[in-house]
Amino acid sequence: MRTVAAPRPLHIVMVGWEWPPNHSGGLGVHSYEISKELTRLGHRITFLTPFGGPFTPVDGVTFRFPGGPPANDEKPPAAIDYPPAYWSGGTPESPFMDATDGYNVWVSLLEGLGPVDVVHVHDWFGTVGARALSKRLEVPLVMSVHSTEYDRSLGHPWQHILDREQIGIDAATRVIAVSRHLRQQIIDRYHADPAKMKVVYNAVRPSPRLERIDPAKRVVLYVGRLAVMKGVDTYLRAAARIAAKFPDVLFVVAGEGPEYNHLVRLAAGLGIGDHVMFLGRVTEEERDLLLAGSSVFVLPSVVEPFGIAALEAMAAGVPTILSKTSGVAEVTSGAFTVDFWDADEFASRIAELLEYPTLRAAMGEQGRWEALREGWPERARETVGVYLEAMSARGRHP
Amino acid sequence: MKIVLYLHMHQPWRLARFRYLDLGSGRPYFDIDRNLGIFRGIAERCYRPTLDRLLRALETHDEFRLSLSITGTFVEQAKQAAPDVLDKIRALVKTGRVSLLAETYYHSLAFLVPPPELSDEVRLHREMLRREFGAEAKVLRMTELAYSDDLARFAESERFGGMLAEGWEGMLRGHPPTYLYCAAPAPTVMLLLRHYPLSDDVGFRFSSREWNEYPLTADKYARWLGNTPGDLIGLFMDFETFGEHHHASTGILEFLSALPDAVRREPHLGWATVEEAIHGTPKDTLSVPYTMSWADQNRDLGAWLGNDLQRSAFEAIKKVGIVVRETHDPAILADWRKLLTSDHFYYMYVSGHGADQGVHQYFSSYDSPYDAYANYMNALSDLRRRALEKLGVPILK
């Protein structure tokens, strides 16, 4: 990925969805982190969102939302109660449909943006509006794909959302995927021109290394949403294979989601109810504490376009086991990778890390180095490189 | 000036994926089909064509000579995968101008574990050479060309007339590598040294298009050999150099075939086996108080025991060895020895040095050194369990 510096500051209109502190998925984190680094490089961002804040402020980022004033306000109107970003269910009659439609109309009609260099849309929510806006402003459209409807729906995609994705992928001059695996999927399933497909990985922010905690029981950790595509059932089956051999080990599941009840019942059914602890949703601080006290981190996802939770674990020095299909597996050689369906192999890898302290230490060190050797600053520079490519492909030279 | 061409033939018994859950299951540690499959591939690309060319060279050039070391694990695999390869080696030995060297049967790190493992494995290897090739080895080479004063004393106690070592400046202290030396602590043990620049020209650089001497012809190479001052040039390399490390399409096999003629045209050049080469007057004595090898930039044991994973695995196998010996069970002992093969430790190498990491990845049969370590430790844990069971000792976790 080329990382040419822009010759002048760019103004980027980002057609987003969520923004911290109100976010449920990785998209909000990504928007925030990449925007912060882009503004550090001197670029200016207008971030469009259907939600009315509050917004964690970033210098150089102006927020615009339906019904809001044209600039950041001290007292924004109350947030509109939309379903979360990765909600995927319901019917075309649901209020969610109207919400994205309203948002798209609002985006396409938005005035008062001043000179704009690039429109950058994330995932499917705002593709229709972003396409219209970029056309009207006569600037290139860049689309970032963090996951596709196929990934989120486990093979039962909703046609309406596929259409929105297709619109963005077709209209964009450049498309950014968060892993090579996802890039290939977009080429195969959306027939995207490989020449316009780029990969920019996710990253983690280096945080102060917490003192390792020695809990009374050793901890094997999963952090993430409890959705079918996350493969947490495989993690529990793996735990059941080895729980009896490791009575001093607690298998922790941190996160919430539609599979919660099913997973609790599964743990009980497997006879490991007393070896598994369901923590529900944890804050960032709680997650960091959990990582500081964990011996092993597991990402058993059936589908995982990237898998930033695993990169967070590696950055905290926790040896990590990844499913082979995860995007994060592309950026590390210091983690074990396992086929997502292979509960025995997950069990063996967990047991090996619990059993061999030298292995735990070596993989922890290597993973930490790999997770932190490149960060959001590098990803922002790569993203600017994509903007410049898109501009020059459209005959616009900054 | 005599050229001492020595080629090393070895294949390890690579482990199957042996999961933690496989402990106590009775599953075999070694993936025989996969190992034999690899052997058949290399036999086709390297062993057969190269042995054929060497035999032709011996038949057409009375002065041509070479030496081979052949590990026990190589012979075990050849018997099952490609017995004709052994016949071809026998044909070479029959010419009387091919010396075989002694070493550890398992190409192992036996020289680093307590006695009598080293002498046991060297004895096993000598018996194998007699049985398979009717050969009596007079010169010893240690795994990965390891050498030290202690190993010279061992060679003396086993009545070897010579040993091979790396011609590394750190040990030579200004002596040229192109003469016969003897071991300071064991003067009856002659030392033949590897001329590493000329050996690596063929072993590593031959097919590199970035090399400013590319392409290397037999004539050019023979001229370099002819212009080298001294009595002996030790060209020591892997047998797999010919057709495997360098694919046949690089012209390496034609290079080998053309070499005896090219050498013949150089007035001062000839050939010698290792056994012939040790019959001379040593120029000086050499002392090496630490163990050196022919690997990597540092020529030490760092490639096998340089990191925590490797040292931990090695400490573990040493400990298990004590129990294994107590069992007097040949199957358990053989498995333990196969695990002592140096290649397993090589796979656990993690490097910061760019040049060496490439070489290590090429030779590894794992995705990562962590995979290699975990798998190895599982097999070793299972072996320990088997040994304890055999001894009737209750197994503690």
mmCIF file of N, CA and C in Angstrom, chain A residues 18 51 82 107 109 128 143-144 176 179-180 187 193 202 206 257 261 265-266 296 310 327 374 379:
data_model
loop_
_atom_site.group_PDB
_atom_site.id
_atom_site.type_symbol
_atom_site.label_atom_id
_atom_site.label_comp_id
_atom_site.label_asym_id
_atom_site.label_seq_id
_atom_site.Cartn_x
_atom_site.Cartn_y
_atom_site.Cartn_z
ATOM 1 N N GLU A 18 -22.367 5.178 13.120
ATOM 2 C CA GLU A 18 -22.215 5.458 14.545
ATOM 3 C C GLU A 18 -20.908 6.191 14.832
ATOM 4 N N PHE A 51 -27.501 9.901 13.814
ATOM 5 C CA PHE A 51 -27.753 10.010 15.253
ATOM 6 C C PHE A 51 -27.370 11.395 15.767
ATOM 7 N N TYR A 82 -32.560 4.937 16.754
ATOM 8 C CA TYR A 82 -32.444 3.974 15.662
ATOM 9 C C TYR A 82 -31.933 2.643 16.194
ATOM 10 N N VAL A 107 -28.635 12.971 3.270
ATOM 11 C CA VAL A 107 -27.250 13.079 2.803
ATOM 12 C C VAL A 107 -27.213 13.648 1.382
ATOM 13 N N LEU A 109 -29.133 15.572 -0.132
ATOM 14 C CA LEU A 109 -29.573 16.963 -0.287
ATOM 15 C C LEU A 109 -28.715 17.935 0.521
ATOM 16 N N VAL A 128 -26.561 5.119 -0.926
ATOM 17 C CA VAL A 128 -27.405 5.795 -1.912
ATOM 18 C C VAL A 128 -27.209 7.314 -1.822
ATOM 19 N N MET A 143 -15.408 3.941 -0.838
ATOM 20 C CA MET A 143 -16.238 3.169 0.076
ATOM 21 C C MET A 143 -15.362 2.237 0.918
ATOM 22 N N SER A 144 -15.591 2.218 2.222
ATOM 23 C CA SER A 144 -14.945 1.224 3.085
ATOM 24 C C SER A 144 -15.950 0.127 3.411
ATOM 25 N N ILE A 176 -12.252 0.135 -0.161
ATOM 26 C CA ILE A 176 -11.306 -0.346 0.856
ATOM 27 C C ILE A 176 -11.938 -1.519 1.602
ATOM 28 N N SER A 179 -9.571 -6.604 5.019
ATOM 29 C CA SER A 179 -8.662 -7.749 4.946
ATOM 30 C C SER A 179 -8.619 -8.249 3.505
ATOM 31 N N ARG A 180 -7.610 -9.028 3.186
ATOM 32 C CA ARG A 180 -7.500 -9.604 1.840
ATOM 33 C C ARG A 180 -8.656 -10.558 1.577
ATOM 34 N N ILE A 187 -14.783 -9.030 -4.628
ATOM 35 C CA ILE A 187 -14.536 -9.280 -6.052
ATOM 36 C C ILE A 187 -15.427 -10.428 -6.545
ATOM 37 N N ASP A 193 -14.325 -4.632 -9.723
ATOM 38 C CA ASP A 193 -13.096 -4.603 -10.515
ATOM 39 C C ASP A 193 -11.903 -4.699 -9.550
ATOM 40 N N ASN A 202 -7.413 -2.976 10.059
ATOM 41 C CA ASN A 202 -7.672 -2.271 11.298
ATOM 42 C C ASN A 202 -6.414 -2.250 12.146
ATOM 43 N N PRO A 206 -1.996 1.821 21.022
ATOM 44 C CA PRO A 206 -1.164 1.312 22.116
ATOM 45 C C PRO A 206 -1.668 1.873 23.426
ATOM 46 N N GLY A 257 -25.644 -10.421 23.126
ATOM 47 C CA GLY A 257 -26.124 -10.623 21.770
ATOM 48 C C GLY A 257 -27.227 -11.652 21.738
ATOM 49 N N ASN A 261 -28.933 -16.624 25.423
ATOM 50 C CA ASN A 261 -29.694 -17.691 26.091
ATOM 51 C C ASN A 261 -29.274 -19.071 25.594
ATOM 52 N N ARG A 265 -27.525 -22.101 27.876
ATOM 53 C CA ARG A 265 -28.097 -23.454 27.914
ATOM 54 C C ARG A 265 -27.093 -24.489 27.416
ATOM 55 N N LEU A 266 -26.340 -24.112 26.381
ATOM 56 C CA LEU A 266 -25.351 -25.037 25.824
ATOM 57 C C LEU A 266 -24.283 -25.374 26.864
ATOM 58 N N VAL A 296 -5.184 -16.948 27.895
ATOM 59 C CA VAL A 296 -5.422 -17.270 26.488
ATOM 60 C C VAL A 296 -6.617 -16.461 26.007
ATOM 61 N N ALA A 310 -9.349 -9.506 18.804
ATOM 62 C CA ALA A 310 -8.161 -10.348 18.904
ATOM 63 C C ALA A 310 -6.891 -9.508 18.864
ATOM 64 N N GLY A 327 -9.851 -11.968 9.320
ATOM 65 C CA GLY A 327 -8.936 -11.035 8.660
ATOM 66 C C GLY A 327 -7.681 -10.808 9.476
ATOM 67 N N GLU A 374 2.435 -1.603 13.719
ATOM 68 C CA GLU A 374 1.763 -0.608 12.899
ATOM 69 C C GLU A 374 0.464 -0.242 13.597
ATOM 70 N N ARG A 379 -2.456 3.374 9.166
ATOM 71 C CA ARG A 379 -3.699 3.101 8.433
ATOM 72 C C ARG A 379 -4.263 4.396 7.822
#
